[in-house]
C-alpha positions as a Python dict, from the first residue, in 0.01 Angstrom:
ca = {
    (1, 'M'): (0, 0, 0),
    (2, 'E'): (94, 408, -117),
    (3, 'S'): (72, 504, 284),
    (4, 'S'): (246, 255, 404),
    (5, 'K'): (574, 423, 155),
    (6, 'P'): (782, 652, 315),
    (7, 'V'): (767, 1015, 318),
    (8, 'R'): (1085, 1183, 217),
    (9, 'C'): (1216, 1520, 364),
    (10, 'G'): (1148, 1839, 190),
    (11, 'P'): (1463, 1994, 286),
    (12, 'C'): (1656, 1718, 229),
    (13, 'K'): (1591, 1643, -77),
    (14, 'Q'): (1657, 2007, -224),
    (15, 'D'): (2005, 1902, -102),
    (16, 'K'): (2028, 1567, -254),
    (17, 'V'): (1945, 1370, 63),
    (18, 'S'): (1766, 1070, 103),
    (19, 'T'): (1631, 1115, 470),
    (20, 'T'): (1256, 1004, 603),
    (21, 'A'): (1048, 1250, 772),
    (22, 'D'): (900, 1277, 1079),
    (23, 'N'): (669, 1532, 1060),
    (24, 'W'): (430, 1663, 760),
    (25, 'C'): (432, 2095, 755),
    (26, 'Y'): (110, 2196, 597),
    (27, 'N'): (137, 2533, 510),
    (28, 'C'): (492, 2441, 302),
    (29, 'D'): (334, 2125, 183),
    (30, 'E'): (619, 1869, 250),
    (31, 'G'): (759, 1640, 488),
    (32, 'L'): (1053, 1744, 764),
    (33, 'C'): (1255, 1535, 953),
    (34, 'S'): (1394, 1516, 1337),
    (35, 'T'): (1679, 1724, 1263),
    (36, 'C'): (1486, 1990, 957),
    (37, 'F'): (1157, 1983, 1177),
    (38, 'S'): (1362, 2137, 1459),
    (39, 'H'): (1543, 2405, 1242),
    (40, 'H'): (1182, 2480, 1119),
    (41, 'K'): (1018, 2534, 1435),
    (42, 'R'): (1280, 2813, 1525),
    (43, 'R'): (1331, 3011, 1239),
    (44, 'Y'): (1088, 3331, 1288),
    (45, 'S'): (930, 3287, 952),
    (46, 'T'): (783, 2942, 1020),
    (47, 'G'): (764, 2914, 1395),
    (48, 'D'): (385, 2917, 1365),
    (49, 'H'): (365, 2664, 1069),
    (50, 'T'): (46, 2380, 1154),
    (51, 'T'): (243, 2045, 1200),
    (52, 'I'): (139, 1716, 1287),
    (53, 'D'): (360, 1399, 1299),
    (54, 'I'): (402, 1153, 940),
    (55, 'Q'): (276, 908, 1099),
    (56, 'T'): (-73, 1056, 1181),
    (57, 'Y'): (-18, 1214, 774),
    (58, 'K'): (-7, 903, 649),
    (59, 'K'): (-328, 777, 806),
    (60, 'Y'): (-570, 1100, 730),
    (61, 'K'): (-427, 1167, 454),
    (62, 'H'): (-614, 930, 200),
    (63, 'H'): (-947, 1014, 382),
    (64, 'V'): (-1009, 1401, 161),
    (65, 'S'): (-1072, 1377, -176),
    (66, 'S'): (-870, 1572, -411),
    (67, 'V'): (-954, 1859, -574),
    (68, 'K'): (-1161, 1846, -970),
    (69, 'T'): (-1046, 2141, -1122),
    (70, 'E'): (-1337, 1915, -1389),
    (71, 'C'): (-1725, 1921, -1478),
    (72, 'D'): (-1808, 1551, -1288),
    (73, 'A'): (-2173, 1671, -1527),
    (74, 'H'): (-1965, 1738, -1896),
    (75, 'G'): (-1590, 1653, -1769),
    (76, 'E'): (-1490, 1970, -1873),
    (77, 'V'): (-1231, 2231, -1752),
    (78, 'L'): (-1479, 2456, -1492),
    (79, 'N'): (-1405, 2837, -1617),
    (80, 'K'): (-1711, 2998, -1521),
    (81, 'Y'): (-1834, 3124, -1196),
    (82, 'C'): (-2283, 3117, -1159),
    (83, 'P'): (-2316, 3472, -863),
    (84, 'S'): (-2609, 3317, -880),
    (85, 'H'): (-2590, 3058, -733),
    (86, 'L'): (-2242, 3041, -616),
    (87, 'M'): (-2104, 2794, -770),
    (88, 'P'): (-1816, 2692, -1062),
    (89, 'C'): (-1950, 2579, -1407),
    (90, 'C'): (-1847, 2487, -1744),
    (91, 'H'): (-1941, 2616, -2069),
    (92, 'E'): (-2201, 2326, -2113),
    (93, 'C'): (-2378, 2425, -1716),
    (94, 'I'): (-2406, 2772, -1780),
    (95, 'S'): (-2558, 2715, -2177),
    (96, 'I'): (-2822, 2460, -1938),
    (97, 'H'): (-2857, 2511, -1619),
    (98, 'H'): (-2786, 2902, -1612),
    (99, 'S'): (-2866, 3035, -1925),
    (100, 'K'): (-3136, 3284, -1723),
    (101, 'C'): (-2888, 3397, -1451),
    (102, 'A'): (-2730, 3757, -1433),
    (103, 'G'): (-2352, 3811, -1388),
    (104, 'I'): (-2166, 3492, -1471),
    (105, 'K'): (-1841, 3625, -1433),
    (106, 'S'): (-1501, 3426, -1518),
    (107, 'L'): (-1368, 3201, -1312),
    (108, 'S'): (-1003, 3309, -1226),
    (109, 'R'): (-1110, 3663, -1243),
    (110, 'V'): (-1344, 3549, -884),
    (111, 'V'): (-1014, 3366, -764),
    (112, 'D'): (-816, 3630, -790),
    (113, 'E'): (-1021, 3866, -673),
    (114, 'T'): (-1114, 3689, -403),
    (115, 'K'): (-922, 3631, -57),
    (116, 'I'): (-942, 3263, 27),
    (117, 'E'): (-804, 3389, 346),
    (118, 'N'): (-1087, 3639, 403),
    (119, 'S'): (-1294, 3378, 305),
    (120, 'K'): (-1212, 3035, 517),
    (121, 'E'): (-1273, 3256, 815),
    (122, 'S'): (-1503, 3343, 743),
    (123, 'V'): (-1698, 2967, 644),
    (124, 'D'): (-1482, 2862, 1011),
    (125, 'K'): (-1660, 3082, 1169),
    (126, 'E'): (-2025, 2915, 1020),
    (127, 'I'): (-1864, 2624, 1104),
    (128, 'T'): (-1825, 2670, 1422),
    (129, 'S'): (-2095, 2887, 1464),
    (130, 'I'): (-2303, 2537, 1363),
    (131, 'L'): (-2075, 2384, 1568),
    (132, 'R'): (-2207, 2677, 1893),
    (133, 'F'): (-2570, 2552, 1794),
    (134, 'F'): (-2466, 2183, 1807),
    (135, 'N'): (-2327, 2212, 2126),
    (136, 'K'): (-2621, 2482, 2251),
    (137, 'M'): (-2902, 2186, 2131),
    (138, 'A'): (-2722, 1853, 2290),
    (139, 'N'): (-2582, 2067, 2643),
    (140, 'E'): (-2989, 2170, 2616),
    (141, 'K'): (-3048, 1817, 2569),
    (142, 'S'): (-2867, 1692, 2809),
    (143, 'R'): (-2971, 1874, 3077),
    (144, 'N'): (-3295, 1803, 2974),
    (145, 'I'): (-3220, 1454, 3029),
    (146, 'T'): (-3067, 1543, 3349),
    (147, 'K'): (-3378, 1719, 3507),
    (148, 'G'): (-3585, 1392, 3339),
    (149, 'E'): (-3369, 1176, 3587),
    (150, 'D'): (-3495, 1426, 3858),
    (151, 'Q'): (-3798, 1393, 3751),
    (152, 'Y'): (-3848, 1031, 3772),
    (153, 'E'): (-3572, 945, 4090),
    (154, 'S'): (-3903, 1219, 4271),
    (155, 'I'): (-4157, 990, 4103),
    (156, 'T'): (-4051, 676, 4279),
    (157, 'E'): (-3937, 888, 4609),
    (158, 'S'): (-4299, 888, 4595),
    (159, 'I'): (-4401, 509, 4536),
    (160, 'R'): (-4132, 473, 4716),
    (161, 'N'): (-4350, 674, 5050),
    (162, 'T'): (-4605, 555, 4982),
    (163, 'R'): (-4518, 174, 5007),
    (164, 'R'): (-4213, 265, 5322),
    (165, 'E'): (-4469, 190, 5601),
    (166, 'I'): (-4622, -45, 5498),
    (167, 'N'): (-4227, -196, 5405),
    (168, 'R'): (-4124, -118, 5798),
    (169, 'H'): (-4446, -344, 5910),
    (170, 'L'): (-4384, -593, 5669),
    (171, 'E'): (-4047, -622, 5791),
    (172, 'Q'): (-4066, -622, 6067),
    (173, 'L'): (-4324, -933, 6045),
    (174, 'E'): (-4075, -1126, 5799),
    (175, 'K'): (-3777, -1047, 6081),
    (176, 'T'): (-4000, -1260, 6278),
    (177, 'L'): (-4070, -1500, 6095),
    (178, 'C'): (-3736, -1560, 5950),
    (179, 'K'): (-3630, -1570, 6321),
    (180, 'E'): (-3848, -1898, 6368),
    (181, 'A'): (-3850, -2038, 6038),
    (182, 'D'): (-3405, -2020, 6066),
    (183, 'T'): (-3401, -2160, 6513),
    (184, 'I'): (-3669, -2434, 6320),
    (185, 'W'): (-3443, -2599, 6085),
    (186, 'D'): (-3126, -2557, 6256),
    (187, 'R'): (-3309, -2768, 6518),
    (188, 'E'): (-3416, -2953, 6309),
    (189, 'K'): (-3139, -2997, 6052),
    (190, 'S'): (-2904, -3044, 6327),
    (191, 'E'): (-3109, -3347, 6370),
    (192, 'L'): (-3079, -3497, 6035),
    (193, 'K'): (-2671, -3422, 5998),
    (194, 'G'): (-2670, -3630, 6351),
    (195, 'F'): (-2892, -3977, 6161),
    (196, 'I'): (-2685, -3935, 5882),
    (197, 'G'): (-2361, -3959, 6120),
    (198, 'E'): (-2479, -4238, 6337),
    (199, 'I'): (-2599, -4470, 5912),
    (200, 'E'): (-2221, -4348, 5808),
    (201, 'E'): (-2128, -4537, 6124),
    (202, 'K'): (-2355, -4789, 6057),
    (203, 'K'): (-2261, -4844, 5675),
    (204, 'K'): (-1879, -4853, 5752),
    (205, 'E'): (-1956, -5145, 6055),
    (206, 'V'): (-2175, -5360, 5784),
    (207, 'K'): (-1890, -5353, 5502),
    (208, 'K'): (-1649, -5451, 5701),
    (209, 'M'): (-1858, -5721, 5798),
    (210, 'Q'): (-1911, -5783, 5482),
    (211, 'V'): (-1591, -5826, 5393),
    (212, 'D'): (-1535, -6075, 5685),
    (213, 'L'): (-1790, -6256, 5572),
    (214, 'H'): (-1591, -6332, 5260),
    (215, 'T'): (-1262, -6370, 5397),
    (216, 'G'): (-1323, -6508, 5700),
    (217, 'T'): (-1370, -6908, 5510),
    (218, 'I'): (-1128, -6891, 5319),
    (219, 'R'): (-875, -7214, 5336),
    (220, 'R'): (-1082, -7321, 5708),
    (221, 'S'): (-1254, -7669, 5674),
    (222, 'K'): (-1653, -7705, 5671),
    (223, 'L'): (-1742, -7673, 6093),
    (224, 'Q'): (-1501, -7299, 6070),
    (225, 'S'): (-1654, -7175, 5812),
    (226, 'F'): (-1965, -7282, 5924),
    (227, 'L'): (-1945, -7111, 6340),
    (228, 'W'): (-1806, -6827, 6153),
    (229, 'I'): (-2099, -6754, 5916),
    (230, 'H'): (-2349, -6824, 6246),
    (231, 'I'): (-2136, -6541, 6393),
    (232, 'I'): (-2156, -6282, 6107),
    (233, 'E'): (-2505, -6378, 6094),
    (234, 'Q'): (-2598, -6312, 6521),
    (235, 'K'): (-2424, -5997, 6432),
    (236, 'V'): (-2613, -5896, 6076),
    (237, 'H'): (-2986, -5981, 6308),
    (238, 'Q'): (-2933, -5711, 6461),
    (239, 'Y'): (-2881, -5426, 6259),
    (240, 'R'): (-3168, -5551, 6045),
    (241, 'Q'): (-3354, -5464, 6374),
    (242, 'Y'): (-3160, -5153, 6376),
    (243, 'V'): (-3338, -5131, 6030),
    (244, 'E'): (-3693, -5167, 6109),
    (245, 'D'): (-3658, -4958, 6418),
    (246, 'V'): (-3557, -4664, 6209),
    (247, 'E'): (-3874, -4793, 5987),
    (248, 'S'): (-4172, -4705, 6223),
    (249, 'N'): (-4030, -4466, 6402),
    (250, 'K'): (-3954, -4068, 6405),
    (251, 'K'): (-3609, -4102, 6229),
    (252, 'G'): (-3733, -4252, 5886),
    (253, 'S'): (-3896, -3980, 5843),
    (254, 'Q'): (-3915, -3682, 5657),
    (255, 'V'): (-3877, -3373, 5728),
    (256, 'D'): (-4085, -3069, 5574),
    (257, 'I'): (-4050, -2722, 5662),
    (258, 'Q'): (-4435, -2552, 5569),
    (259, 'I'): (-4500, -2206, 5670),
    (260, 'K'): (-4929, -2233, 5732),
    (261, 'R'): (-5101, -1829, 5641),
    (262, 'N'): (-5340, -1690, 5869),
    (263, 'G'): (-5620, -1570, 5682),
    (264, 'E'): (-5533, -1171, 5722),
    (265, 'T'): (-5234, -1260, 5527),
    (266, 'E'): (-5494, -1380, 5275),
    (267, 'K'): (-5710, -1098, 5305),
    (268, 'I'): (-5481, -787, 5235),
    (269, 'L'): (-5300, -968, 4898),
    (270, 'S'): (-5656, -995, 4801),
    (271, 'E'): (-5712, -624, 4830),
    (272, 'L'): (-5337, -518, 4732),
    (273, 'K'): (-5424, -686, 4365),
    (274, 'S'): (-5734, -525, 4357),
    (275, 'L'): (-5556, -223, 4338),
    (276, 'K'): (-5471, -88, 3948),
    (277, 'N'): (-5178, 191, 3968),
    (278, 'F'): (-5056, 437, 4276),
    (279, 'G'): (-5119, 747, 3971),
    (280, 'D'): (-5036, 824, 3579),
    (281, 'V'): (-4727, 1001, 3488),
    (282, 'E'): (-4782, 1289, 3201),
    (283, 'V'): (-4568, 1458, 2991),
    (284, 'V'): (-4513, 1804, 2965),
    (285, 'K'): (-4361, 1979, 2641),
    (286, 'S'): (-4305, 2325, 2629),
    (287, 'D'): (-4239, 2547, 2377),
    (288, 'R'): (-3859, 2673, 2308),
    (289, 'T'): (-3776, 2968, 2075),
    (290, 'K'): (-3650, 2839, 1807),
    (291, 'R'): (-3322, 3059, 1628),
    (292, 'R'): (-2985, 2995, 1500),
    (293, 'V'): (-2725, 3268, 1578),
    (294, 'T'): (-2442, 3290, 1301),
    (295, 'H'): (-2189, 3517, 1326),
    (296, 'R'): (-2357, 3677, 1013),
    (297, 'Y'): (-2596, 3803, 1281),
    (298, 'S'): (-2491, 3808, 1624),
    (299, 'T'): (-2123, 3817, 1696),
    (300, 'A'): (-2011, 3628, 2061),
    (301, 'Q'): (-1940, 3789, 2337),
    (302, 'V'): (-1742, 3599, 2442),
    (303, 'K'): (-1326, 3728, 2555),
    (304, 'S'): (-1042, 3495, 2438),
    (305, 'R'): (-751, 3428, 2562),
    (306, 'E'): (-423, 3335, 2380),
    (307, 'Q'): (-251, 3135, 2557),
    (308, 'S'): (11, 3230, 2721),
    (309, 'N'): (426, 3135, 2643),
    (310, 'I'): (552, 2845, 2887),
    (311, 'H'): (944, 3024, 2785),
    (312, 'K'): (875, 3350, 2969),
    (313, 'M'): (694, 3144, 3265),
    (314, 'T'): (876, 3082, 3657),
    (315, 'M'): (733, 2986, 3943),
    (316, 'N'): (833, 3162, 4251),
    (317, 'I'): (855, 3039, 4599),
    (318, 'F'): (707, 3291, 4816),
    (319, 'T'): (685, 3110, 5161),
    (320, 'K'): (770, 2753, 5291),
    (321, 'T'): (673, 2660, 5635),
    (322, 'K'): (669, 2390, 5877),
    (323, 'I'): (331, 2193, 5880),
    (324, 'N'): (493, 1862, 6030),
    (325, 'I'): (149, 1619, 6043),
    (326, 'G'): (385, 1316, 5956),
    (327, 'K'): (221, 1104, 5786),
    (328, 'L'): (148, 1036, 5362),
    (329, 'I'): (-54, 1243, 5210),
    (330, 'S'): (-246, 1208, 4945),
    (331, 'D'): (-361, 1530, 4801),
    (332, 'M'): (-482, 1893, 4897),
    (333, 'I'): (-705, 2208, 4755),
    (334, 'C'): (-709, 2599, 4842),
    (335, 'L'): (-1027, 2637, 4934),
    (336, 'T'): (-1119, 3006, 4805),
    (337, 'N'): (-1062, 3144, 5150),
    (338, 'E'): (-713, 3088, 5085),
    (339, 'R'): (-787, 2815, 5311),
    (340, 'V'): (-593, 2475, 5242),
    (341, 'L'): (-689, 2091, 5339),
    (342, 'V'): (-450, 1771, 5327),
    (343, 'V'): (-568, 1469, 5350),
    (344, 'E'): (-382, 1208, 5465),
    (345, 'E'): (-379, 887, 5274),
    (346, 'K'): (-671, 657, 5429),
    (347, 'G'): (-592, 947, 5769),
    (348, 'K'): (-690, 1232, 5848),
    (349, 'V'): (-850, 1522, 5652),
    (350, 'N'): (-623, 1895, 5829),
    (351, 'L'): (-798, 2237, 5813),
    (352, 'L'): (-504, 2459, 5770),
    (353, 'S'): (-450, 2835, 5777),
    (354, 'S'): (-211, 3009, 5441),
    (355, 'D'): (72, 3038, 5674),
    (356, 'G'): (33, 2652, 5692),
    (357, 'R'): (-111, 2673, 6083),
    (358, 'L'): (-357, 2375, 6197),
    (359, 'Q'): (-729, 2526, 6263),
    (360, 'K'): (-895, 2153, 6236),
    (361, 'Q'): (-945, 1821, 6157),
    (362, 'L'): (-1196, 1795, 5962),
    (363, 'P'): (-1493, 1488, 6221),
    (364, 'I'): (-1440, 1261, 5837),
    (365, 'S'): (-1364, 915, 5949),
    (366, 'D'): (-1362, 611, 5671),
    (367, 'K'): (-1038, 640, 5447),
    (368, 'P'): (-1085, 1014, 5348),
    (369, 'F'): (-866, 963, 4973),
    (370, 'S'): (-920, 1271, 4663),
    (371, 'V'): (-1098, 1560, 4801),
    (372, 'T'): (-1233, 1874, 4566),
    (373, 'Q'): (-1434, 2181, 4640),
    (374, 'I'): (-1798, 2242, 4523),
    (375, 'D'): (-1854, 2566, 4682),
    (376, 'Q'): (-1824, 2748, 4920),
    (377, 'D'): (-1942, 2595, 5215),
    (378, 'N'): (-1902, 2256, 5026),
    (379, 'I'): (-1614, 1983, 4963),
    (380, 'A'): (-1634, 1619, 4770),
    (381, 'I'): (-1364, 1332, 4968),
    (382, 'T'): (-1315, 942, 4743),
    (383, 'F'): (-1302, 691, 5009),
    (384, 'P'): (-1134, 362, 4768),
    (385, 'D'): (-1229, 122, 4999),
    (386, 'R'): (-1533, 187, 5014),
    (387, 'N'): (-1603, 247, 4677),
    (388, 'D'): (-1792, 562, 4783),
    (389, 'I'): (-1804, 953, 4761),
    (390, 'K'): (-1925, 1180, 5017),
    (391, 'I'): (-2047, 1573, 4994),
    (392, 'F'): (-1892, 1745, 5312),
    (393, 'N'): (-2084, 2040, 5425),
    (394, 'M'): (-1767, 2220, 5597),
    (395, 'E'): (-2036, 2508, 5709),
    (396, 'T'): (-2213, 2262, 5933),
    (397, 'E'): (-1944, 1937, 5909),
    (398, 'T'): (-2161, 1728, 5841),
    (399, 'V'): (-2230, 1498, 5509),
    (400, 'T'): (-2455, 1628, 5297),
    (401, 'K'): (-2472, 1319, 5050),
    (402, 'L'): (-2331, 940, 4989),
    (403, 'I'): (-2217, 850, 4688),
    (404, 'T'): (-2155, 523, 4579),
    (405, 'L'): (-2061, 362, 4316),
    (406, 'D'): (-1899, 32, 4146),
    (407, 'K'): (-1586, 87, 4174),
    (408, 'A'): (-1302, 219, 4416),
    (409, 'C'): (-1308, 588, 4344),
    (410, 'I'): (-965, 742, 4355),
    (411, 'G'): (-918, 1035, 4286),
    (412, 'L'): (-1157, 1347, 4232),
    (413, 'S'): (-1185, 1663, 4035),
    (414, 'F'): (-1494, 1880, 4004),
    (415, 'F'): (-1613, 2196, 3717),
    (416, 'N'): (-1927, 2279, 3564),
    (417, 'N'): (-2128, 2189, 3853),
    (418, 'S'): (-2025, 1744, 3779),
    (419, 'L'): (-1747, 1536, 3913),
    (420, 'A'): (-1544, 1361, 3743),
    (421, 'V'): (-1368, 1069, 4009),
    (422, 'G'): (-1044, 855, 3898),
    (423, 'L'): (-1211, 419, 3884),
    (424, 'D'): (-935, 135, 3974),
    (425, 'K'): (-732, 186, 3648),
    (426, 'D'): (-985, 230, 3394),
    (427, 'E'): (-1293, 465, 3384),
    (428, 'I'): (-1289, 801, 3468),
    (429, 'R'): (-1681, 902, 3558),
    (430, 'I'): (-1821, 1185, 3450),
    (431, 'I'): (-2114, 1198, 3734),
    (432, 'N'): (-2276, 1436, 3831),
    (433, 'L'): (-2370, 1556, 4195),
    (434, 'E'): (-2673, 1366, 4223),
    (435, 'G'): (-2412, 1076, 4155),
    (436, 'N'): (-2575, 963, 3789),
    (437, 'K'): (-2325, 912, 3540),
    (438, 'L'): (-2279, 1199, 3243),
    (439, 'K'): (-2005, 1027, 3038),
    (440, 'S'): (-1734, 710, 3065),
    (441, 'I'): (-1409, 779, 2919),
    (442, 'R'): (-1237, 440, 2929),
    (443, 'V'): (-853, 434, 2990),
    (444, 'K'): (-540, 166, 3016),
    (445, 'N'): (-374, 301, 3319),
    (446, 'K'): (-93, 93, 3505),
    (447, 'S'): (-97, 308, 3792),
    (448, 'Y'): (-404, 352, 4041),
    (449, 'L'): (-627, 720, 3838),
    (450, 'E'): (-549, 880, 4122),
    (451, 'Y'): (-440, 1291, 3995),
    (452, 'L'): (-724, 1401, 3787),
    (453, 'V'): (-803, 1768, 3650),
    (454, 'Y'): (-1132, 1778, 3466),
    (455, 'C'): (-1181, 2103, 3237),
    (456, 'H'): (-1358, 2258, 2953),
    (457, 'T'): (-1405, 1952, 2760),
    (458, 'R'): (-1027, 1803, 2867),
    (459, 'V'): (-967, 1535, 3139),
    (460, 'I'): (-624, 1580, 3218),
    (461, 'Y'): (-477, 1268, 3463),
    (462, 'T'): (-168, 1143, 3555),
    (463, 'D'): (-16, 820, 3545),
    (464, 'Y'): (286, 706, 3766),
    (465, 'E'): (431, 363, 3620),
    (466, 'D'): (393, 534, 3255),
    (467, 'K'): (616, 813, 3349),
    (468, 'S'): (306, 997, 3132),
    (469, 'V'): (26, 1308, 3186),
    (470, 'Y'): (-243, 1225, 2955),
    (471, 'C'): (-484, 1525, 2748),
    (472, 'V'): (-826, 1312, 2642),
    (473, 'D'): (-1150, 1449, 2538),
    (474, 'E'): (-1545, 1369, 2747),
    (475, 'S'): (-1521, 1127, 2446),
    (476, 'G'): (-1226, 934, 2528),
    (477, 'V'): (-1068, 1026, 2224),
    (478, 'Q'): (-698, 1133, 2301),
    (479, 'I'): (-585, 1449, 2277),
    (480, 'W'): (-208, 1454, 2370),
    (481, 'K'): (33, 1262, 2617),
    (482, 'F'): (379, 1391, 2728),
    (483, 'A'): (624, 1176, 2845),
    (484, 'K'): (917, 1350, 2807),
    (485, 'D'): (1200, 1342, 3067),
    (486, 'L'): (887, 1247, 3253),
    (487, 'L'): (967, 991, 3625),
    (488, 'G'): (681, 950, 3845),
    (489, 'P'): (501, 1227, 3819),
    (490, 'H'): (209, 1236, 4020),
    (491, 'G'): (16, 1488, 4235),
    (492, 'L'): (-127, 1844, 3884),
    (493, 'C'): (-332, 2170, 3784),
    (494, 'T'): (-325, 2380, 3553),
    (495, 'D'): (-289, 2731, 3576),
    (496, 'T'): (-526, 3076, 3460),
    (497, 'Y'): (-408, 3028, 3065),
    (498, 'G'): (-490, 2628, 3041),
    (499, 'N'): (-110, 2506, 3167),
    (500, 'V'): (-79, 2219, 3315),
    (501, 'I'): (165, 2195, 3586),
    (502, 'V'): (297, 1879, 3783),
    (503, 'A'): (428, 1748, 4067),
    (504, 'D'): (776, 1471, 3976),
    (505, 'W'): (818, 1284, 4233),
    (506, 'R'): (1095, 1105, 4196),
    (507, 'S'): (1288, 1333, 3958),
    (508, 'Q'): (1220, 1654, 4226),
    (509, 'R'): (1092, 1864, 3983),
    (510, 'I'): (799, 2131, 3898),
    (511, 'I'): (727, 2068, 3504),
    (512, 'V'): (467, 2272, 3342),
    (513, 'I'): (364, 2219, 3029),
    (514, 'S'): (123, 2361, 2755),
    (515, 'K'): (-175, 2368, 2683),
    (516, 'D'): (-145, 2130, 2373),
    (517, 'G'): (118, 1939, 2499),
    (518, 'Q'): (386, 2040, 2265),
    (519, 'Y'): (602, 2259, 2525),
    (520, 'S'): (748, 2171, 2875),
    (521, 'K'): (983, 2412, 3133),
    (522, 'V'): (1156, 2274, 3469),
    (523, 'L'): (1024, 2579, 3706),
    (524, 'L'): (1144, 2457, 4011),
    (525, 'S'): (1366, 2156, 4050),
    (526, 'E'): (1595, 2011, 4377),
    (527, 'E'): (1903, 2255, 4375),
    (528, 'D'): (1533, 2550, 4463),
    (529, 'G'): (1464, 2291, 4740),
    (530, 'L'): (1257, 2119, 4665),
    (531, 'Q'): (1188, 1754, 4762),
    (532, 'N'): (941, 1437, 4729),
    (533, 'Q'): (648, 1749, 4635),
    (534, 'K'): (363, 1510, 4548),
    (535, 'C'): (62, 1744, 4520),
    (536, 'L'): (-39, 2131, 4484),
    (537, 'W'): (-316, 2341, 4429),
    (538, 'H'): (-328, 2615, 4146),
    (539, 'N'): (-620, 2895, 4239),
    (540, 'H'): (-689, 2990, 3835),
    (541, 'N'): (-846, 3312, 4004),
    (542, 'E'): (-477, 3421, 4176),
    (543, 'P'): (-132, 3409, 4030),
    (544, 'Y'): (-44, 3176, 4376),
    (545, 'G'): (-48, 2843, 4458),
    (546, 'F'): (0, 2582, 4715),
    (547, 'F'): (241, 2296, 4671),
    (548, 'C'): (260, 1974, 4958),
    (549, 'D'): (564, 1682, 4980),
    (550, 'S'): (466, 1300, 5019),
    (551, 'S'): (555, 1295, 5381),
    (552, 'G'): (301, 1572, 5480),
    (553, 'R'): (639, 1800, 5651),
    (554, 'Y'): (591, 2143, 5457),
    (555, 'L'): (374, 2398, 5288),
    (556, 'V'): (488, 2586, 4978),
    (557, 'K'): (279, 2870, 4888),
    (558, 'F'): (399, 2996, 4485),
    (559, 'K'): (305, 3238, 4246),
    (560, 'F'): (354, 3259, 3905),
    (561, 'S'): (496, 3524, 3636),
    (562, 'N'): (537, 3549, 3279),
    (563, 'E'): (746, 3808, 3238),
}
């Protein structure tokens, strides 16, 4: 196949050197080897060119059909343009289909007068507008599903309320009757097992007696054999008497356990069967205003943010405070009021002031692991050993919601009223605050999904054993993977621009990865006093953040700068 042929490097080819390309530049329309690609990216004139790796290029280049310059219907060259129908035509098309159209132009003239970049930008805006509409509709329907789920839960809860009192009484009756049945059956079963044991012993004795019958007459006189058989016959008579006794008394009876219903139970069952339903479920549809907004009619009032240049980015240590928790730390976050929560792995949840002073230990048990903030008063915490997530109100210091899933809940992140939770090693599940599943992202991590960040339509997570950071969209498609120079990534967060900050535990460094996963920079290292840093957190609305070491000995407050 053509896709299996190697693509040659364009610049090397000009120098009459045959080198296999590792990347493809769409702007230059040629392949680049690793050396030429490096020069290509450093040059001012080509540094912003759009490039992809050669394998991706080869995989998708044949999916795009070639642009034809001949008419499909008549096989003639497309040399005319109809402004009424906004389409290129050949002479035959003009005479047959566009004879009454005014303003027919030369296609070459239209092409010369057209600013391709402006046209592309216009079409791109139109596509973006359509996608925005589709996204909006999909989001509305998703919210409608969520709302419907809540309404459904409300309906089922009302039914449960109707049954609750009945169930409570029935459960008590059931408990009493089951206890009585359990006692009776235990007694009967014990007697049956004792009788079985007794029979097994008798069987052994009879089998031995049968063997003795045959072996006792070998090489013996007729008198001896007669006397021996007489002895065995007396024993057989004893066992025959035992068999007759068993058949005649209760020991040989079949044991059945039955329940005898009383008249009141039958009456209640009859009345319940006559009840047709608890009520009727109705669907009420409300009209929505149908409107389509494109860039031709309105302009989105969204202020875009350019991606920060990470090469100018620095992380400065503002304060470093001893906290002396002295326990293995699994997670930490900075609350909106600058206080810090530090979670001991399957231990205590410590609330610290911004200067590292212990204010209190929250009354949270059951071995917590990861924590995220939902709003001013509420946080969510995972409990891997119980497959639980608890919503905890810090003001009242109570658990307001318990969410139980089917796998160990480990890493946790909150965004847009949804929780992203890492389940074991193979799934990141997006759920609402009621615990209902919104999306399921399948992954293949070598280590447990302990650290992840959910933001916009992306989930970023670390794989400690694979020495990598991954970025996927909500459908599970990998956007990028970063593994360069990483030795053991643990905690991570994002800055205001979407760049990813990673605590690389094994290399004693903090590294920033650009939002697109292409570039990286070491922000702090062991020379800056780092030691076993594991968890970090950045407040998106502020230039500062915090990180701590794996043993909870110190808390560092840092600030970002892009100067």
